[in-house]
Short mmCIF file of C-alpha atoms in Angstrom, two decimals:
data_model
loop_
_atom_site.label_atom_id
_atom_site.label_comp_id
_atom_site.label_asym_id
_atom_site.label_seq_id
_atom_site.Cartn_x
_atom_site.Cartn_y
_atom_site.Cartn_z
CA UNK A 25 85.63 45.71 38.58
CA UNK A 26 88.62 43.30 38.85
CA UNK A 27 86.20 40.15 39.33
CA UNK A 28 84.85 41.01 36.13
CA UNK A 29 88.62 41.34 34.60
CA UNK A 30 89.64 38.11 36.14
CA UNK A 31 86.70 36.28 34.31
CA UNK A 32 86.86 37.96 31.17
CA UNK A 33 90.90 37.65 30.93
CA UNK A 34 90.30 34.00 32.01
CA UNK A 35 87.97 33.08 29.74
CA UNK A 36 89.90 34.67 27.10
CA UNK A 37 92.11 33.36 27.65
CA UNK A 38 91.00 29.53 27.04
CA UNK A 39 88.52 30.59 24.12
CA UNK A 40 92.80 31.34 22.57
CA UNK A 41 93.59 28.32 22.66
CA UNK A 42 91.32 26.13 21.87
CA UNK A 43 89.11 28.27 19.34
CA UNK A 44 91.11 26.32 16.60
CA UNK A 45 89.46 23.29 17.84
CA UNK A 46 86.40 24.23 18.48
CA UNK A 47 86.03 25.70 14.54
CA UNK A 48 85.94 22.42 13.10
CA UNK A 49 82.99 21.96 15.67
CA UNK A 50 79.31 22.93 14.95
CA UNK A 51 79.81 24.96 17.09
CA UNK A 52 80.62 28.98 16.12
CA UNK A 53 82.30 31.62 18.63
CA UNK A 54 79.78 33.63 19.32
CA UNK A 55 77.14 31.59 20.64
CA UNK A 56 79.90 30.44 22.97
CA UNK A 57 80.67 34.19 23.81
CA UNK A 58 77.12 34.73 23.89
CA UNK A 59 75.49 31.36 26.34
CA UNK A 60 79.27 32.44 28.78
CA UNK A 61 77.90 35.90 28.95
CA UNK A 62 74.65 34.47 29.78
CA UNK A 63 76.09 31.67 31.94
CA UNK A 64 78.39 33.91 34.49
CA UNK A 65 75.66 37.14 33.87
CA UNK A 66 72.65 38.16 36.32
CA UNK A 67 70.39 35.83 35.03
CA UNK A 68 72.76 32.43 35.79
CA UNK A 69 75.33 32.54 38.27
CA UNK A 70 75.65 36.40 39.48
CA UNK A 71 79.18 36.10 38.42
CA UNK A 72 79.95 38.79 35.81
CA UNK A 73 78.20 42.61 37.25
CA UNK A 74 78.26 44.64 34.19
CA UNK A 75 76.34 47.67 34.13
CA UNK A 76 76.72 48.47 31.11
CA UNK A 77 74.22 51.65 29.47
CA UNK A 78 73.19 51.60 25.73
CA UNK A 79 75.55 54.32 25.00
CA UNK A 80 78.15 51.92 26.26
CA UNK A 81 77.47 48.51 24.58
CA UNK A 82 76.54 50.93 21.09
CA UNK A 83 80.00 52.05 21.20
CA UNK A 84 81.40 49.02 21.96
CA UNK A 85 79.74 47.08 18.91
CA UNK A 86 80.35 49.83 17.03
CA UNK A 87 83.99 50.26 17.16
CA UNK A 88 84.01 46.60 17.01
CA UNK A 89 82.04 46.33 13.42
CA UNK A 90 84.21 49.03 11.92
CA UNK A 91 87.36 46.79 12.85
CA UNK A 92 85.65 43.80 11.69
CA UNK A 93 84.41 45.54 7.99
CA UNK A 94 87.41 47.27 7.03
CA UNK A 95 89.29 43.03 7.66
CA UNK A 96 86.82 42.08 5.83
CA UNK A 97 87.05 44.19 3.42
CA UNK A 98 90.83 44.47 2.87
CA UNK A 99 90.78 40.75 2.69
CA UNK A 100 88.21 40.47 -0.35
CA UNK A 101 89.55 38.27 -3.00
CA UNK A 102 88.35 41.00 -5.58
CA UNK A 103 89.85 39.44 -8.31
CA UNK A 104 87.60 36.47 -8.18
CA UNK A 105 84.88 38.76 -7.00
CA UNK A 106 84.71 40.62 -10.87
CA UNK A 107 84.10 37.36 -12.35
CA UNK A 108 80.85 37.07 -9.69
CA UNK A 109 79.56 40.38 -9.43
CA UNK A 110 76.37 39.65 -10.65
CA UNK A 111 75.12 37.88 -7.67
CA UNK A 112 76.87 40.83 -4.61
CA UNK A 113 74.85 43.35 -6.98
CA UNK A 114 70.99 41.24 -7.50
CA UNK A 115 71.93 40.34 -3.84
CA UNK A 116 72.43 43.77 -2.24
CA UNK A 117 70.22 46.09 -5.47
CA UNK A 118 67.10 43.16 -5.53
CA UNK A 119 67.87 41.05 -2.55
CA UNK A 120 67.96 43.48 0.47
CA UNK A 121 65.18 46.03 -0.85
CA UNK A 122 63.06 42.56 -0.90
CA UNK A 123 63.79 41.22 2.41
CA UNK A 124 63.28 45.09 3.69
CA UNK A 125 59.83 44.85 1.89
CA UNK A 126 58.90 41.11 2.87
CA UNK A 127 60.35 42.13 6.29
CA UNK A 128 57.99 45.48 6.71
CA UNK A 129 54.41 43.27 4.62
CA UNK A 130 54.74 40.41 7.80
CA UNK A 131 55.36 43.53 10.19
CA UNK A 132 51.81 44.80 9.34
CA UNK A 133 49.75 41.56 9.84
CA UNK A 134 52.09 40.89 13.33
CA UNK A 135 52.39 43.83 15.05
CA UNK A 136 49.32 46.00 14.75
CA UNK A 137 50.39 47.97 18.12
CA UNK A 138 53.20 49.82 15.76
CA UNK A 139 53.19 52.30 13.38
CA UNK A 140 54.30 51.25 9.69
CA UNK A 141 56.94 53.05 9.91
CA UNK A 142 58.41 51.56 13.32
CA UNK A 143 57.59 47.99 11.34
CA UNK A 144 59.61 49.17 8.22
CA UNK A 145 62.14 50.26 10.72
CA UNK A 146 61.81 46.88 12.22
CA UNK A 147 62.70 45.71 8.36
CA UNK A 148 65.40 47.57 7.67
CA UNK A 149 67.63 46.48 11.42
CA UNK A 150 67.09 43.06 10.67
CA UNK A 151 68.00 43.61 7.02
CA UNK A 152 72.01 43.06 7.15
CA UNK A 153 74.13 40.29 7.59
CA UNK A 154 77.26 39.21 9.45
CA UNK A 155 79.24 36.75 8.10
CA UNK A 156 81.40 36.36 11.19
CA UNK A 157 78.19 34.02 12.84
CA UNK A 158 78.44 31.85 9.29
CA UNK A 159 82.54 31.91 9.42
CA UNK A 160 82.71 28.69 8.22
CA UNK A 161 80.97 29.77 5.08
CA UNK A 162 83.23 32.39 3.37
CA UNK A 163 86.32 31.15 4.92
CA UNK A 164 85.76 27.03 3.97
CA UNK A 165 87.76 26.87 0.34
CA UNK A 166 85.15 23.77 -0.22
CA UNK A 167 82.02 26.25 -0.39
CA UNK A 168 82.01 27.29 -3.91
CA UNK A 169 84.36 30.93 -4.33
CA UNK A 170 81.21 32.93 -6.27
CA UNK A 171 79.59 31.63 -3.21
CA UNK A 172 82.11 32.57 -0.57
CA UNK A 173 83.12 36.32 -2.47
CA UNK A 174 79.03 36.79 -2.72
CA UNK A 175 77.85 36.00 0.67
CA UNK A 176 81.52 38.15 2.16
CA UNK A 177 80.60 41.08 0.03
CA UNK A 178 76.91 41.25 0.60
CA UNK A 179 77.19 41.13 4.03
CA UNK A 180 79.64 44.07 4.01
CA UNK A 181 78.38 46.27 2.12
CA UNK A 182 74.20 45.45 3.43
CA UNK A 183 74.76 47.51 7.19
CA UNK A 184 76.48 49.90 5.08
CA UNK A 185 73.44 50.74 2.39
CA UNK A 186 70.74 50.32 5.68
CA UNK A 187 72.25 52.88 7.36
CA UNK A 188 71.07 55.93 5.77
CA UNK A 189 67.82 53.82 4.96
CA UNK A 190 67.47 53.21 8.85
CA UNK A 191 68.29 56.95 9.40
CA UNK A 192 66.13 58.29 7.28
CA UNK A 193 62.74 56.41 8.67
CA UNK A 194 63.51 57.07 11.66
CA UNK A 195 63.82 60.66 10.82
CA UNK A 196 60.28 60.46 9.44
CA UNK A 197 58.77 58.61 12.88
CA UNK A 198 60.69 61.24 15.10
CA UNK A 199 58.71 63.68 12.78
CA UNK A 200 62.19 65.49 11.97
CA UNK A 201 62.55 68.39 9.54
CA UNK A 202 58.76 67.46 8.72
CA UNK A 203 59.06 70.56 6.79
CA UNK A 204 60.91 69.27 4.29
CA UNK A 205 59.66 66.11 1.38
CA UNK A 206 60.00 62.99 1.39
CA UNK A 207 62.62 62.19 -1.30
CA UNK A 208 64.52 65.21 -0.67
CA UNK A 209 65.18 63.77 2.88
CA UNK A 210 66.63 60.79 1.24
CA UNK A 211 68.03 62.41 -1.14
CA UNK A 212 69.59 64.51 1.57
CA UNK A 213 70.61 61.18 3.62
CA UNK A 214 71.60 58.99 1.35
CA UNK A 215 73.71 62.34 -0.20
CA UNK A 216 75.63 62.28 3.77
CA UNK A 217 75.85 59.00 4.68
CA UNK A 218 76.66 57.46 1.46
CA UNK A 219 78.79 60.49 0.14
CA UNK A 220 80.96 61.24 3.37
CA UNK A 221 81.64 58.17 4.12
CA UNK A 222 82.97 56.77 1.50
CA UNK A 223 84.89 60.51 0.66
CA UNK A 224 86.01 59.34 4.57
CA UNK A 225 87.17 55.81 3.84
CA UNK A 226 89.42 56.66 0.67
CA UNK A 227 91.45 60.10 1.71
CA UNK A 228 92.36 58.02 5.56
CA UNK A 229 92.93 55.48 3.54
CA UNK A 230 95.41 57.02 1.18
CA UNK A 231 96.71 58.87 3.25
CA UNK A 232 97.72 56.17 6.10
CA UNK A 233 99.12 54.32 3.52
CA UNK A 234 101.01 56.93 2.13
CA UNK A 235 102.60 57.76 5.39
CA UNK A 236 103.42 54.12 6.36
CA UNK A 237 104.86 53.18 3.00
CA UNK A 238 106.84 56.68 3.61
CA UNK A 239 108.04 55.49 7.26
CA UNK A 240 108.44 52.04 6.67
CA UNK A 241 110.79 52.55 3.83
CA UNK A 242 112.77 54.73 6.02
CA UNK A 243 112.55 51.83 8.48
CA UNK A 244 111.14 54.06 11.05
CA UNK A 245 108.51 51.28 11.40
CA UNK A 246 109.16 48.81 14.29
CA UNK A 247 107.50 45.38 14.51
CA UNK A 248 106.21 46.01 17.53
CA UNK A 249 104.05 49.02 16.25
CA UNK A 250 103.75 46.77 13.25
CA UNK A 251 100.30 46.06 14.39
CA UNK A 252 98.95 48.63 14.98
CA UNK A 253 98.26 51.34 11.92
CA UNK A 254 95.78 48.77 10.41
CA UNK A 255 93.18 48.89 13.72
CA UNK A 256 94.44 52.58 14.33
CA UNK A 257 93.46 53.34 10.88
CA UNK A 258 89.62 52.03 10.36
CA UNK A 259 88.91 53.56 13.74
CA UNK A 260 89.77 56.05 12.50
CA UNK A 261 87.93 56.08 9.25
CA UNK A 262 84.62 55.21 11.03
CA UNK A 263 84.85 57.92 13.67
CA UNK A 264 86.09 60.67 11.53
CA UNK A 265 82.83 59.70 9.01
CA UNK A 266 80.53 59.47 12.08
CA UNK A 267 82.27 63.16 13.09
CA UNK A 268 81.52 64.84 10.56
CA UNK A 269 77.94 63.53 9.31
CA UNK A 270 78.76 60.05 7.30
CA UNK A 271 77.97 56.94 7.74
CA UNK A 272 81.62 54.92 9.68
CA UNK A 273 80.47 51.55 8.02
CA UNK A 274 80.29 52.65 4.67
CA UNK A 275 83.84 54.29 5.01
CA UNK A 276 85.35 51.31 6.83
CA UNK A 277 84.38 49.40 3.96
CA UNK A 278 85.47 51.43 1.39
CA UNK A 279 88.91 52.28 3.44
CA UNK A 280 89.42 47.85 3.70
CA UNK A 281 88.62 47.05 -0.37
CA UNK A 282 91.23 50.14 -1.18
CA UNK A 283 93.41 49.28 1.19
CA UNK A 284 93.73 45.91 -0.25
CA UNK A 285 94.04 46.86 -3.57
CA UNK A 286 97.01 49.18 -3.11
CA UNK A 287 98.69 47.33 -0.50
CA UNK A 288 101.10 44.31 -2.07
CA UNK A 289 99.86 40.94 -1.36
CA UNK A 290 103.76 40.03 1.36
CA UNK A 291 102.64 42.88 3.00
CA UNK A 292 99.02 42.27 3.44
CA UNK A 293 98.86 39.52 5.62
CA UNK A 294 101.58 40.80 8.19
CA UNK A 295 99.58 44.47 8.24
CA UNK A 296 95.94 42.80 8.58
CA UNK A 297 96.82 40.57 11.19
CA UNK A 298 96.67 42.48 14.10
CA UNK A 299 92.73 44.03 13.29
CA UNK A 300 91.84 40.94 12.43
CA UNK A 301 92.74 39.94 16.12
CA UNK A 302 91.29 43.28 17.42
CA UNK A 303 88.57 42.61 15.74
CA UNK A 304 87.64 39.44 17.39
CA UNK A 305 88.89 40.33 20.57
CA UNK A 306 86.15 42.44 20.44
CA UNK A 307 83.63 40.75 19.03
CA UNK A 308 84.31 38.42 21.76
CA UNK A 309 83.99 41.21 24.55
CA UNK A 310 80.81 42.08 22.77
CA UNK A 311 79.11 38.85 22.33
CA UNK A 312 80.02 38.35 26.32
CA UNK A 313 78.66 41.47 27.06
CA UNK A 314 75.28 40.70 24.95
CA UNK A 315 74.91 37.18 26.23
CA UNK A 316 75.20 39.09 30.57
CA UNK A 317 73.39 42.09 30.16
CA UNK A 318 71.22 42.68 26.75
CA UNK A 319 69.77 38.62 26.44
CA UNK A 320 67.98 38.25 29.87
CA UNK A 321 65.94 41.31 29.29
CA UNK A 322 64.84 40.42 26.67
CA UNK A 323 63.51 37.27 27.21
CA UNK A 324 61.62 38.98 29.46
CA UNK A 325 59.32 40.51 26.93
CA UNK A 326 58.95 37.57 24.51
CA UNK A 327 55.92 36.90 22.84
CA UNK A 328 54.20 34.22 20.22
CA UNK A 329 54.11 37.20 17.93
CA UNK A 330 57.76 38.29 18.20
CA UNK A 331 59.17 34.71 18.61
CA UNK A 332 56.72 33.74 15.18
CA UNK A 333 58.94 37.22 13.60
CA UNK A 334 62.33 36.24 14.39
CA UNK A 335 61.43 32.74 13.08
CA UNK A 336 60.38 33.74 9.95
CA UNK A 337 62.88 36.79 9.47
CA UNK A 338 65.68 33.78 9.58
CA UNK A 339 63.94 32.29 6.93
CA UNK A 340 61.31 32.92 4.47
CA UNK A 341 61.69 36.89 4.62
CA UNK A 342 65.83 36.70 3.90
CA UNK A 343 65.52 33.28 1.63
CA UNK A 344 62.63 34.09 -0.75
CA UNK A 345 64.22 37.35 -1.37
CA UNK A 346 67.84 35.52 -2.03
CA UNK A 347 66.51 32.96 -4.27
CA UNK A 348 64.29 36.06 -6.47
CA UNK A 349 66.84 37.52 -6.39
CA UNK A 350 69.26 35.41 -8.50
CA UNK A 351 67.28 33.85 -10.60
CA UNK A 352 67.84 33.65 -14.37
CA UNK A 353 71.77 32.76 -12.76
CA UNK A 354 73.51 29.96 -13.81
CA UNK A 355 73.26 28.26 -9.99
CA UNK A 356 72.17 24.78 -8.59
CA UNK A 357 68.81 25.62 -7.10
CA UNK A 358 70.52 23.98 -3.51
CA UNK A 359 73.30 26.74 -4.07
CA UNK A 360 70.35 29.69 -4.11
CA UNK A 361 68.67 28.23 -1.12
CA UNK A 362 71.82 27.75 0.80
CA UNK A 363 72.86 31.57 -0.14
CA UNK A 364 69.51 32.67 1.60
CA UNK A 365 69.81 30.61 4.60
CA UNK A 366 73.64 31.87 5.30
CA UNK A 367 72.25 35.64 5.89
CA UNK A 368 73.39 35.60 10.20
CA UNK A 369 72.07 38.65 11.70
CA UNK A 370 74.49 39.84 14.69
CA UNK A 371 76.69 42.82 15.12
CA UNK A 372 75.30 45.62 13.00
CA UNK A 373 71.45 44.60 13.77
CA UNK A 374 72.76 44.65 17.64
CA UNK A 375 74.20 48.25 16.69
CA UNK A 376 70.63 49.39 14.81
CA UNK A 377 68.36 48.21 17.42
CA UNK A 378 70.92 50.82 20.54
CA UNK A 379 70.02 53.58 17.81
CA UNK A 380 66.67 52.74 18.07
CA UNK A 381 66.52 52.65 21.35
CA UNK A 382 68.00 55.94 21.79
CA UNK A 383 65.77 57.71 19.31
CA UNK A 384 62.52 56.92 22.21
CA UNK A 385 60.18 55.29 19.80
CA UNK A 386 57.02 54.92 21.44
CA UNK A 387 57.66 51.26 20.23
CA UNK A 388 60.89 51.15 20.76
CA UNK A 389 61.21 48.00 23.58
CA UNK A 390 59.43 45.88 21.01
CA UNK A 391 61.51 46.53 17.93
CA UNK A 392 64.56 45.81 20.36
CA UNK A 393 63.41 42.83 21.95
CA UNK A 394 62.58 41.27 18.02
CA UNK A 395 66.12 42.09 17.03
CA UNK A 396 67.48 40.29 20.16
CA UNK A 397 65.24 37.20 20.09
CA UNK A 398 66.28 37.34 16.47
CA UNK A 399 70.27 37.12 16.86
CA UNK A 400 70.15 34.81 19.57
CA UNK A 401 68.17 32.72 17.74
CA UNK A 402 70.66 33.30 14.54
CA UNK A 403 73.76 32.83 16.54
CA UNK A 404 72.44 28.86 17.95
CA UNK A 405 70.89 28.78 14.46
CA UNK A 406 74.00 29.47 11.65
CA UNK A 407 76.33 28.78 14.21
CA UNK A 408 75.74 25.12 14.64
CA UNK A 409 74.64 24.86 11.43
CA UNK A 410 76.97 25.83 9.72
CA UNK A 411 79.84 22.92 8.95
CA UNK A 412 77.30 20.75 8.74
CA UNK A 413 75.76 22.21 5.53
CA UNK A 414 78.52 23.36 4.28
CA UNK A 415 79.97 19.81 4.15
CA UNK A 416 76.34 18.13 2.58
CA UNK A 417 76.98 21.01 -0.07
CA UNK A 418 80.48 19.87 -0.88
CA UNK A 419 79.22 16.58 -0.93
CA UNK A 420 76.95 17.25 -3.60
CA UNK A 421 78.48 19.31 -6.21
CA UNK A 422 80.98 16.81 -5.87
CA UNK A 423 78.49 14.31 -6.84
CA UNK A 424 77.08 16.15 -9.26
CA UNK A 425 80.49 17.46 -11.06
CA UNK A 426 81.52 13.26 -10.83
CA UNK A 427 77.83 12.62 -12.86
CA UNK A 428 78.21 15.15 -15.77
#
């Protein structure tokens, strides 16, 4: 245990003092973390001996995603988003269903050993995106605002939307509530996941902000403890929603959006700083565990259909639906392709993979292997391409603006 703590502590310290420099390079944090976990894990130097079960990894990934969702939603530029609302709406209402449909169709061709419902589960698991893996895209002001904000909101919402869809397919695959009609089961799950999640997010965030504001005005919130309310509130939103049958991810996103709206601009940055730091630290540990404990096991089950599906998931299955969903919107073709490419897979897909493993489906191992391989390729491809493609897009847009 102490050896593990020494390795993790040293790595976190070293990364924290060079992170600013690495952000200027094509190497993403997730790539560094996963590579480090793989290097010091059982497949590498075998220095990091972490016996993390599916439940432990699931909890770590879920809490990480919850804190990051809340912070990202609170930081969303709603003023700018109102000008470009058509883009994320189309990505979510047209692009996301098309992505699941395309993923299902290609899965039917490649995976004859899986049932149709298992293929639908796989397609759903790989539909959510993780903006953190392409951080340069959503934070670099050289990227047009409509692209940055749309990708950020899409990433924040699509995992929450996919949760009830995934649970619906899982329920059908495991023959849960077999006596109920499909439409009734779907409505029930959607109402529980989305309705309860949104209600918890709104209720707890309002209550938390009222209490925080009242006691801050009394001078009872010290500088030291000012760092904790937002991370604690995001965890509370997630846990309460999950506890009573809703979606914790939807609770965190809705709660974060509300928090960003009701908190004054001068106070928001200070309050969210700790949540962002906590989320980044949890993400670092999650990716290290992923590299050390998960990647090696999945590589043993690698096959050509798995690799091909992973490659197609990051390209045609994602990029074509995005391009089609944005037809009719005044955007350059290269901007649409840029948005389609930056659909990295990350924490949400890891959480979904653990959920499916725990469901003990006959094809669960194959499904999880495809997800893990897709995430590995995404970490490498999107991490290395983010900064270069952002620079290239900016150059093309400046050239186009100069020629007008």
